[in-house]
Backbone as JSON Lines, residues from 0, in Angstrom:
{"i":0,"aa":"X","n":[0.84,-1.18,0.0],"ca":[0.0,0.0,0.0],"c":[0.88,1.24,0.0]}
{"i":1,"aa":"X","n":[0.8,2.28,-1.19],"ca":[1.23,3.37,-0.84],"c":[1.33,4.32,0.42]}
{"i":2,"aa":"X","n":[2.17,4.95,0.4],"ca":[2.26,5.73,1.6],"c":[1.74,7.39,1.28]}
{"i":3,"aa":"X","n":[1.89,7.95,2.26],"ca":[1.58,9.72,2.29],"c":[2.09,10.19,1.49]}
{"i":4,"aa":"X","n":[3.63,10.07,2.01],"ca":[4.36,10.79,0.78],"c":[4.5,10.41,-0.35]}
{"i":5,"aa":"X","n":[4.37,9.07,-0.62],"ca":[4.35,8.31,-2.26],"c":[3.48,9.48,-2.88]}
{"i":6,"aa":"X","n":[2.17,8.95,-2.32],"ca":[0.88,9.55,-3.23],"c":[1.22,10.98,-3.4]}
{"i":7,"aa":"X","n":[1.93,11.67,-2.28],"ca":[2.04,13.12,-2.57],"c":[2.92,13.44,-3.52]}
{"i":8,"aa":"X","n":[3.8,12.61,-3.94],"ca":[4.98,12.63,-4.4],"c":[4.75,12.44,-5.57]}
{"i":9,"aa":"X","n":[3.95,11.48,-5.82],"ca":[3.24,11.43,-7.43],"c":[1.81,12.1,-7.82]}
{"i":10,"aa":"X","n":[1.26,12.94,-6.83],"ca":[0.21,13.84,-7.27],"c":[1.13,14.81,-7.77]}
{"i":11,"aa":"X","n":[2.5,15.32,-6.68],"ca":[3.12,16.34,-7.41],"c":[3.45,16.45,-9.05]}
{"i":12,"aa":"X","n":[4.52,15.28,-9.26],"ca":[5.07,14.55,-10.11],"c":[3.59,14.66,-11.84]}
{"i":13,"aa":"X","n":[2.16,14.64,-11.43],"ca":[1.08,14.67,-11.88],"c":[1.3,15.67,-12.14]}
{"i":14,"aa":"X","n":[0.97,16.84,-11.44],"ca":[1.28,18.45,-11.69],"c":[1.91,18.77,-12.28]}
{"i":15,"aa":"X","n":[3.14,18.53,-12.35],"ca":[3.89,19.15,-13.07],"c":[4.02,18.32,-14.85]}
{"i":16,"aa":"X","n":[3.41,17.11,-14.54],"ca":[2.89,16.48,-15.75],"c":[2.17,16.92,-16.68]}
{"i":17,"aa":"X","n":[1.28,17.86,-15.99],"ca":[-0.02,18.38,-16.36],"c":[0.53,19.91,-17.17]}
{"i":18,"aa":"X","n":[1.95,20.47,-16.04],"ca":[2.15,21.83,-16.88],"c":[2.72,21.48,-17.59]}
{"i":19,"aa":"X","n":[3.85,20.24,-18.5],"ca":[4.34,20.19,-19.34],"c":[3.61,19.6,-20.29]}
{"i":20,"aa":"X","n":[2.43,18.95,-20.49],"ca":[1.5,18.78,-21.29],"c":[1.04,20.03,-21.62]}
{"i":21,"aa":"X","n":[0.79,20.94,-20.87],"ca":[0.43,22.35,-21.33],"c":[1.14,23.1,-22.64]}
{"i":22,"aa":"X","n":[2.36,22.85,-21.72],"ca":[3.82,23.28,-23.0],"c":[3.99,22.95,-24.15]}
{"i":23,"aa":"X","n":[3.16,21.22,-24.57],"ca":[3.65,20.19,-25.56],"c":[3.15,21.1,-26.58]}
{"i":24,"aa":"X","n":[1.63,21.63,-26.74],"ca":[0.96,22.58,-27.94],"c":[2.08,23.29,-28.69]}
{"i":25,"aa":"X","n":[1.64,24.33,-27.71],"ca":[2.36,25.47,-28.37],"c":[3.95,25.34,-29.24]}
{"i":26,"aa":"X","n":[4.96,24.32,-27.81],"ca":[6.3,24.25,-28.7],"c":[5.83,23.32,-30.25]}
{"i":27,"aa":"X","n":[4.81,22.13,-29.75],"ca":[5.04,21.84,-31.32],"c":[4.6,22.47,-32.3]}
{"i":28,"aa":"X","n":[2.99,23.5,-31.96],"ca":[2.86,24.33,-33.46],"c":[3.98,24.98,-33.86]}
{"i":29,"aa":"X","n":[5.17,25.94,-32.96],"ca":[6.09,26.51,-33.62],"c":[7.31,25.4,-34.01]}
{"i":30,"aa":"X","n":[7.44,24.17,-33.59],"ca":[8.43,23.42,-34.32],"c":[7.83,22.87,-36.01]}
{"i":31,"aa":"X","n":[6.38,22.94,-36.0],"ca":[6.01,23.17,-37.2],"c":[5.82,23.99,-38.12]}
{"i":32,"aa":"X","n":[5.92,25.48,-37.2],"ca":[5.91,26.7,-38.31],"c":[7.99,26.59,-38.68]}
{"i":33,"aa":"X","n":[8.4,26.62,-37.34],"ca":[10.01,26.89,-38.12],"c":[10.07,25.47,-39.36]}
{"i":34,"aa":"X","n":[9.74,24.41,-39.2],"ca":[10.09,23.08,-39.76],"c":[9.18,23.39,-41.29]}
{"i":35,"aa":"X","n":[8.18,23.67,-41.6],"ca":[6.93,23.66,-42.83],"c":[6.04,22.88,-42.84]}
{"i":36,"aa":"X","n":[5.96,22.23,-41.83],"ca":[5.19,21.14,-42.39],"c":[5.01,20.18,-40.46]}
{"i":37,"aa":"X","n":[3.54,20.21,-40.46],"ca":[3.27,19.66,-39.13],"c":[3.69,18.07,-38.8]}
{"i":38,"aa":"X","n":[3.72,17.49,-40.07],"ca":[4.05,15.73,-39.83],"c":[5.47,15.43,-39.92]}
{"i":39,"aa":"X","n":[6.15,16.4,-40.03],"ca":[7.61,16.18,-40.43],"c":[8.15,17.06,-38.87]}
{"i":40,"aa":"X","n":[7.27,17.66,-38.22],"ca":[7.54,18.31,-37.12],"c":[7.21,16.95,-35.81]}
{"i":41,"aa":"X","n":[5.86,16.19,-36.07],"ca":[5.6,15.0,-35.38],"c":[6.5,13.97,-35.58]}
{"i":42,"aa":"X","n":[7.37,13.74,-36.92],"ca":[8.02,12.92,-37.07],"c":[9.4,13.22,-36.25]}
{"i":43,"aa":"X","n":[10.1,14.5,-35.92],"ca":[11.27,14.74,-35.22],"c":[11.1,14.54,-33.88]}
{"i":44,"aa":"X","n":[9.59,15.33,-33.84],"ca":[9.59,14.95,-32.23],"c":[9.45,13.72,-31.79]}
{"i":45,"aa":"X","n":[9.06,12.84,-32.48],"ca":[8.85,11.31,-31.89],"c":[10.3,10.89,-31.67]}
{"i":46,"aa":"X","n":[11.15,10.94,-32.96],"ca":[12.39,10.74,-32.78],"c":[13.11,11.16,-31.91]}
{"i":47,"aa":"X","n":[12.99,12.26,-31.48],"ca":[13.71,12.65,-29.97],"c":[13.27,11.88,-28.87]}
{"i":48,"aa":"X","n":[11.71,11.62,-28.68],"ca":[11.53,11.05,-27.99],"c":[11.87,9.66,-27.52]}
{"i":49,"aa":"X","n":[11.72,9.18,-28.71],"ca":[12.39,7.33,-28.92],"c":[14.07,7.8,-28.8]}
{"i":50,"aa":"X","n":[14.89,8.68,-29.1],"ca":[16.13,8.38,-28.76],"c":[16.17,8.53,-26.9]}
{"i":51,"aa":"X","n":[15.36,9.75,-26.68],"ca":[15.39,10.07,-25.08],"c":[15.31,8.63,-24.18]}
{"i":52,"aa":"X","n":[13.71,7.93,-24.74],"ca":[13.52,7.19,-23.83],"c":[14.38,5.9,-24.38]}
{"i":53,"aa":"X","n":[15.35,5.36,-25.16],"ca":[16.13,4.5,-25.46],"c":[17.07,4.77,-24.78]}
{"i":54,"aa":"X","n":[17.73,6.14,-24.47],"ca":[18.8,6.25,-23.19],"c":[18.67,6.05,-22.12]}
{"i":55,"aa":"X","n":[17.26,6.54,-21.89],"ca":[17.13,6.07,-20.43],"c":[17.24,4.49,-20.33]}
{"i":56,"aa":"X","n":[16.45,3.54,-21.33],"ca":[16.66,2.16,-21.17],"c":[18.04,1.42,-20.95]}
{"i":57,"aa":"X","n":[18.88,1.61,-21.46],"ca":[20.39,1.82,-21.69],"c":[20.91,2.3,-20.2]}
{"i":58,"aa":"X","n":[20.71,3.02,-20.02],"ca":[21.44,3.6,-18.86],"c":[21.04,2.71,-17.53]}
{"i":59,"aa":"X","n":[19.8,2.9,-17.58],"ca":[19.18,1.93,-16.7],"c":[19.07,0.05,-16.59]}
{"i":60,"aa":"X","n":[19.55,0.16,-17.61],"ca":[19.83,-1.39,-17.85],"c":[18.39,-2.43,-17.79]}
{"i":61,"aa":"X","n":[17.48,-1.5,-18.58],"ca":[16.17,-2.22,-18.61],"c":[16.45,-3.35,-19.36]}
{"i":62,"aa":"X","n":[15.53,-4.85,-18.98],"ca":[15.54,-6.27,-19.71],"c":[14.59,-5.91,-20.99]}
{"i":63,"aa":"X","n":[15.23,-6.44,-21.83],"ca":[14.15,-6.46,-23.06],"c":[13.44,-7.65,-23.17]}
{"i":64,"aa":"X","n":[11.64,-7.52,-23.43],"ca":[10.79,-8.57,-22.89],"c":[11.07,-9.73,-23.67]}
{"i":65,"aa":"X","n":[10.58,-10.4,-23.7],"ca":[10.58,-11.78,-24.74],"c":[9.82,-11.86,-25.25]}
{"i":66,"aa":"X","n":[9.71,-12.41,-26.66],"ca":[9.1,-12.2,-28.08],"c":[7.63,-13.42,-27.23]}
{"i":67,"aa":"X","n":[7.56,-14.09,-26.45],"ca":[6.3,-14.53,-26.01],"c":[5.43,-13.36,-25.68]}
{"i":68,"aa":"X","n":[6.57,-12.65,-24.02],"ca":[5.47,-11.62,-23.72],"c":[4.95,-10.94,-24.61]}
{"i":69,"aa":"X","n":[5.54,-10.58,-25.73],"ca":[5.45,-9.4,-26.73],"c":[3.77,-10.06,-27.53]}
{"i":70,"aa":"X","n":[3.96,-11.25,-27.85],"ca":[2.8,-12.24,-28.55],"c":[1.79,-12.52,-27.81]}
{"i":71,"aa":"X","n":[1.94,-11.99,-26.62],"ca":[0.71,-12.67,-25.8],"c":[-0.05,-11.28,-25.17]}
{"i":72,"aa":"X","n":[0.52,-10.25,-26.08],"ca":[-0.39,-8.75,-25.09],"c":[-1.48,-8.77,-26.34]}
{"i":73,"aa":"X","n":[-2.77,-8.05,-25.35],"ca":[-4.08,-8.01,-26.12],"c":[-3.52,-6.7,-27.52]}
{"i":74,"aa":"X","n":[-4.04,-6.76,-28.69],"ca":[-3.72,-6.02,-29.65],"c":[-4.15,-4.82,-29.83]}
{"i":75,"aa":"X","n":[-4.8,-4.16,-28.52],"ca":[-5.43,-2.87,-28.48],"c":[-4.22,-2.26,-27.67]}
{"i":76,"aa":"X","n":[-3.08,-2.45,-26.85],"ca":[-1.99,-1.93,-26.42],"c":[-1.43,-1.13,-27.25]}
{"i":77,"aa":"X","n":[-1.15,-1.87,-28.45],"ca":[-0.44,-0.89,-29.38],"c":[-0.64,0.8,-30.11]}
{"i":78,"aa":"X","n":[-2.45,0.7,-29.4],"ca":[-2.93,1.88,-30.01],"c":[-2.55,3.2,-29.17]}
{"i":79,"aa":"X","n":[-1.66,2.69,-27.93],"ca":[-1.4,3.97,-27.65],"c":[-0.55,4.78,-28.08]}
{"i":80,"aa":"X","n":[0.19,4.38,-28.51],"ca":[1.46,5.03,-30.06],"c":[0.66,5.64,-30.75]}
{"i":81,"aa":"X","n":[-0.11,5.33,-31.28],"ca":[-1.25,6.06,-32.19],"c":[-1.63,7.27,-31.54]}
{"i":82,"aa":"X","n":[-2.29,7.13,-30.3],"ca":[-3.37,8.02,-29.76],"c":[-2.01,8.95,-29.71]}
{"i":83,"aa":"X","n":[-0.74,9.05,-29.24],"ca":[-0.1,9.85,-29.0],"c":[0.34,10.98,-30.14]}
{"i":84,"aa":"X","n":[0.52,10.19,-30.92],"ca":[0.54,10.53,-32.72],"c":[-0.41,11.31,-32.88]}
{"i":85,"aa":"X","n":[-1.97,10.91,-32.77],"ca":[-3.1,12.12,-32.98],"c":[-2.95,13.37,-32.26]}
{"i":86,"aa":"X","n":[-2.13,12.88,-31.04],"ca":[-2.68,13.88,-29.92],"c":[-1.88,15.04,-30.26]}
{"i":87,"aa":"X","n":[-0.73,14.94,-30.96],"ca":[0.55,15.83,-31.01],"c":[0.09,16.84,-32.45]}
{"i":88,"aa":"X","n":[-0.29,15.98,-33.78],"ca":[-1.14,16.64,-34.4],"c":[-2.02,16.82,-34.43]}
{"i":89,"aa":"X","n":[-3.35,16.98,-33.51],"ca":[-4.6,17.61,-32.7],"c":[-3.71,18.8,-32.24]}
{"i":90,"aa":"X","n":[-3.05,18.75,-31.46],"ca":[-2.23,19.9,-31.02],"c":[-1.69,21.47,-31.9]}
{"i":91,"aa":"X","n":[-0.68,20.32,-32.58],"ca":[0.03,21.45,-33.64],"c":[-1.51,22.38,-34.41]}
{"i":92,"aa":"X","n":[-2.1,22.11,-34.74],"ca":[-3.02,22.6,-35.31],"c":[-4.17,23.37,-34.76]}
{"i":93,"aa":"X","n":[-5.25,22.98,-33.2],"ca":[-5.79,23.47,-32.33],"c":[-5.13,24.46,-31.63]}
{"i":94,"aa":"X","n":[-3.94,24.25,-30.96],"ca":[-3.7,25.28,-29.96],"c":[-3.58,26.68,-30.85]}
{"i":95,"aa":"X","n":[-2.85,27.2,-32.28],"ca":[-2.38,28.15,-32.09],"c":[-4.09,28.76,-32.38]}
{"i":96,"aa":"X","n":[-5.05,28.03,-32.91],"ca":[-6.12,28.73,-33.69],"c":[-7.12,28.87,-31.81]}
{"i":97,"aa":"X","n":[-7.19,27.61,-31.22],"ca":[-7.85,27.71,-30.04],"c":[-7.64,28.77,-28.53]}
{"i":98,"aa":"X","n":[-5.87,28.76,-28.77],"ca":[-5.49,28.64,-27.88],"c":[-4.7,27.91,-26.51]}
{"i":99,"aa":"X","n":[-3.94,28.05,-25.84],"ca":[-3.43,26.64,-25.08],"c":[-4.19,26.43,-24.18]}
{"i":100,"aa":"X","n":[-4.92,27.39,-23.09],"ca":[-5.96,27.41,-22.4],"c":[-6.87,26.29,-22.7]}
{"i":101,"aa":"X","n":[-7.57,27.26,-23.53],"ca":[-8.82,26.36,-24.23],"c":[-8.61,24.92,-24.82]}
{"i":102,"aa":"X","n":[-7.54,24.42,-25.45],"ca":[-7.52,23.96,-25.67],"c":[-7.08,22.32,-24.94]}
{"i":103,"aa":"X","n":[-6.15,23.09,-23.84],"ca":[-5.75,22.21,-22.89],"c":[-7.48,21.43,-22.18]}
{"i":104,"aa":"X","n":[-8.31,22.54,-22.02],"ca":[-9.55,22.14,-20.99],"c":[-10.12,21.57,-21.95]}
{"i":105,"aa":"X","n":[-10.41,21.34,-23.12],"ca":[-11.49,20.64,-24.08],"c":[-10.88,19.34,-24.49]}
{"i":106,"aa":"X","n":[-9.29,19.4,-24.17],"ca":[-8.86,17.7,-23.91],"c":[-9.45,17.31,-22.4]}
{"i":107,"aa":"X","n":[-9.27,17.9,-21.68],"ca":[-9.77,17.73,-20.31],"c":[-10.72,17.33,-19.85]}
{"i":108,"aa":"X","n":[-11.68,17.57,-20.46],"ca":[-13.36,17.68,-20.82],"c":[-13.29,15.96,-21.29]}
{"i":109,"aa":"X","n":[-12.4,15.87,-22.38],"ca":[-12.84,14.63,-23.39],"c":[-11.95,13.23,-22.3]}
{"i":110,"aa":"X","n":[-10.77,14.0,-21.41],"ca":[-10.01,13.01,-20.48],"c":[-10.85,12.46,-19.47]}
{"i":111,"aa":"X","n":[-11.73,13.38,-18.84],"ca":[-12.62,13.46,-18.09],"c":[-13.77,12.18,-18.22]}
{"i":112,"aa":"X","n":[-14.4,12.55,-19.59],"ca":[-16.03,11.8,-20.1],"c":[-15.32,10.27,-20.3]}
{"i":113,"aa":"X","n":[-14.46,10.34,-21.39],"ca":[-13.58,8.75,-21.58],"c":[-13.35,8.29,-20.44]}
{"i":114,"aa":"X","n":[-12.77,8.93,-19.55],"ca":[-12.1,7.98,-18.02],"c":[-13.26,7.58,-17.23]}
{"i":115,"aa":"X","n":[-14.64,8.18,-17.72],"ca":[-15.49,7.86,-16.05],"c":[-16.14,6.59,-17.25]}
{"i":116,"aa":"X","n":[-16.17,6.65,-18.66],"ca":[-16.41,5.8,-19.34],"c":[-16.07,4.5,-19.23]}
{"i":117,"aa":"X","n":[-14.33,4.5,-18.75],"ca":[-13.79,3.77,-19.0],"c":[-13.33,2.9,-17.43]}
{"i":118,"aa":"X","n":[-13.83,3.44,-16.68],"ca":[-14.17,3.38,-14.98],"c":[-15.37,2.37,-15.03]}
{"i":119,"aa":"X","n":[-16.47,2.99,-15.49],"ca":[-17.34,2.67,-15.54],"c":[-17.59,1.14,-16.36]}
{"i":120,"aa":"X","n":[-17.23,0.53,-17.02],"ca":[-17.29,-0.27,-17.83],"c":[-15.82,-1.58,-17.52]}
{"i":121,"aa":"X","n":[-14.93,-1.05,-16.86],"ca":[-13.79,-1.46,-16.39],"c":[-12.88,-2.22,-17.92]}
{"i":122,"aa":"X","n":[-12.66,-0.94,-18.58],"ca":[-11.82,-1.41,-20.19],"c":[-10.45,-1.43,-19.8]}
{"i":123,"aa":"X","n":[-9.79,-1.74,-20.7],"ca":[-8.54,-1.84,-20.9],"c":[-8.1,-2.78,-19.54]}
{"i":124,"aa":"X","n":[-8.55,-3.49,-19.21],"ca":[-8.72,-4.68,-17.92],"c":[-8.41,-4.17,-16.5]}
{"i":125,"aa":"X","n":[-9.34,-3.29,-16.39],"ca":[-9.19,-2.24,-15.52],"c":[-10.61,-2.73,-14.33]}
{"i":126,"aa":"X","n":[-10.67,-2.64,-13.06],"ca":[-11.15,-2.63,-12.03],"c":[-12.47,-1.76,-13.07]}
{"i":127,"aa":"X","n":[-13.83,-2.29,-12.77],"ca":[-15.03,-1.96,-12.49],"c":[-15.26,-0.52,-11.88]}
{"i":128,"aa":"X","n":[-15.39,0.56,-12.01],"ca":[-15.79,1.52,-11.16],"c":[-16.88,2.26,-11.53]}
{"i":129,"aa":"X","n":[-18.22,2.26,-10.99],"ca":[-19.47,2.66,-11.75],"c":[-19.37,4.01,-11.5]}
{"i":130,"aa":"X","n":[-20.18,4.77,-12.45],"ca":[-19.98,5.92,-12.57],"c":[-21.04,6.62,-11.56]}
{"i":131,"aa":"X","n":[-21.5,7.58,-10.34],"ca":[-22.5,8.08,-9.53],"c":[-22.85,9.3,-9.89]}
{"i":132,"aa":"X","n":[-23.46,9.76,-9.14],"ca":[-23.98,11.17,-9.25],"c":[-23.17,12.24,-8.71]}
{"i":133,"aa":"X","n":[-22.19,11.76,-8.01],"ca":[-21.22,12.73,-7.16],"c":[-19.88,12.96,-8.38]}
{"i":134,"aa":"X","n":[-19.89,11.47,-9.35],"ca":[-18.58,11.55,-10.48],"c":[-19.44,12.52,-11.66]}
{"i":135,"aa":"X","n":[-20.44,12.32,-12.0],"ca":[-21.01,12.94,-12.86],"c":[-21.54,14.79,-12.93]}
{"i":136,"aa":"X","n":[-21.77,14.94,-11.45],"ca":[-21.23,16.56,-10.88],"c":[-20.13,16.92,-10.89]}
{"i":137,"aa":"X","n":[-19.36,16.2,-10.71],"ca":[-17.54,16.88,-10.89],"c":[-17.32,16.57,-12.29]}
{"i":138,"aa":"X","n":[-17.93,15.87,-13.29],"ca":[-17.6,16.18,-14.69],"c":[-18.24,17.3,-15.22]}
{"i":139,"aa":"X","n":[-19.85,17.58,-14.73],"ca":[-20.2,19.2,-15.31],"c":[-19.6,20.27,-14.78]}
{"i":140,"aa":"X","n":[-19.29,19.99,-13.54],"ca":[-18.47,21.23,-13.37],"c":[-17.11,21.64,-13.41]}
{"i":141,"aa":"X","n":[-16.45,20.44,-14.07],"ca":[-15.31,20.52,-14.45],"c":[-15.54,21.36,-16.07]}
{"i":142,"aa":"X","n":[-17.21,20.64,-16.95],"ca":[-17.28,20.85,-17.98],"c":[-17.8,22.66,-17.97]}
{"i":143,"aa":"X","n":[-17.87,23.3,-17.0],"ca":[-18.59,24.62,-16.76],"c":[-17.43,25.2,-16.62]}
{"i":144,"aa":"X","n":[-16.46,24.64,-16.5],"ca":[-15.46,25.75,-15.77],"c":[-14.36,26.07,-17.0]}
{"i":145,"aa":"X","n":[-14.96,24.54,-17.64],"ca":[-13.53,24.61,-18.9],"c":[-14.68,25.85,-19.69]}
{"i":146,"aa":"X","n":[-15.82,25.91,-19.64],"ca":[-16.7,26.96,-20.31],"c":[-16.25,28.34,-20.34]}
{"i":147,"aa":"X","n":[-16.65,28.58,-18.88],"ca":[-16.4,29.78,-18.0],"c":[-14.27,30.62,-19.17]}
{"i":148,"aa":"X","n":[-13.61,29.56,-18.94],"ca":[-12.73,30.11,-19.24],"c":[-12.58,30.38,-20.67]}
{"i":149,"aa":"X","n":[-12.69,29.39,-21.82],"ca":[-12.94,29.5,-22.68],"c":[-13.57,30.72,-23.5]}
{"i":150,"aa":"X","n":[-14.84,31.04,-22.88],"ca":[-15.17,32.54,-22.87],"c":[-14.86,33.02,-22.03]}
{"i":151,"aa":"X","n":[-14.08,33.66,-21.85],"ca":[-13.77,34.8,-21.25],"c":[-13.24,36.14,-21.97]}
């Protein structure tokens, strides 16, 4: 069982997750205005990324799995490479016309509805968690607030 400070330690760790997701927009629309072209801007950044997180593997002396484990994961795993891929060009393109604000809260909105979805239904082989009336008030007013700012 986690402890106090774990959880605090990774709510922080969350936070500051949350402001560099903020950041991801904006630097990539302008790595696509300096670059010309938004998929050739997704394509560098992935590459940095796959070299980043290949050093860390390396350094850290992570085991590489075995071609069983690899054959035996359900085939919807792989789509998160994808979703990340959309998410970066959803980005380049929304934030500079939306905004980072706005645009950050209308992923938020959609992180929000999917997760109590996905709670609710217990996907991706996830624990059962039904959705109440107390989860469904903190999604409108999460969804009022992303409003509220949006117009402003």
């Amino acid at each position: 069982m986690p402890t106090g400070w774990l959880i605090g330690g990774l709510m922080v760790a969350a936070i500051l997750g949350g402001a560099l997701i903020a950041a991801q927009g904006p630097i990539y629309a302008r790595m696509a205005v300096g670059l010309g072209n938004p998929i050739i801007a997704t394509l560098i950044a992935f590459l940095i990324a796959t070299c980043a997180i290949s050093l860390v593997a390396i350094l850290t002396r992570v085991p590489m799995p075995d071609v069983q484990a690899v054959r035996t994961m359900p085939p919807w795993v792989w789509l998160g490479a994808l979703i990340g891929v959309y998410q970066v060009l959803v980005s380049i393109f929304a934030v500079p016309r939306l905004g980072v604000a706005p645009f950050i809260l209308v992923v938020i909105v959609g992180q929000i509805c999917a997760s109590l979805l996905y709670d609710h239904f217990g996907l991706f082989d996830h624990k059962i968690r039904p959705v109440n009336v107390q989860a469904m008030l903190g999604a409108t007013l999460v969804f009022i607030g992303a409003l509220l700012v949006i117009w402003r």
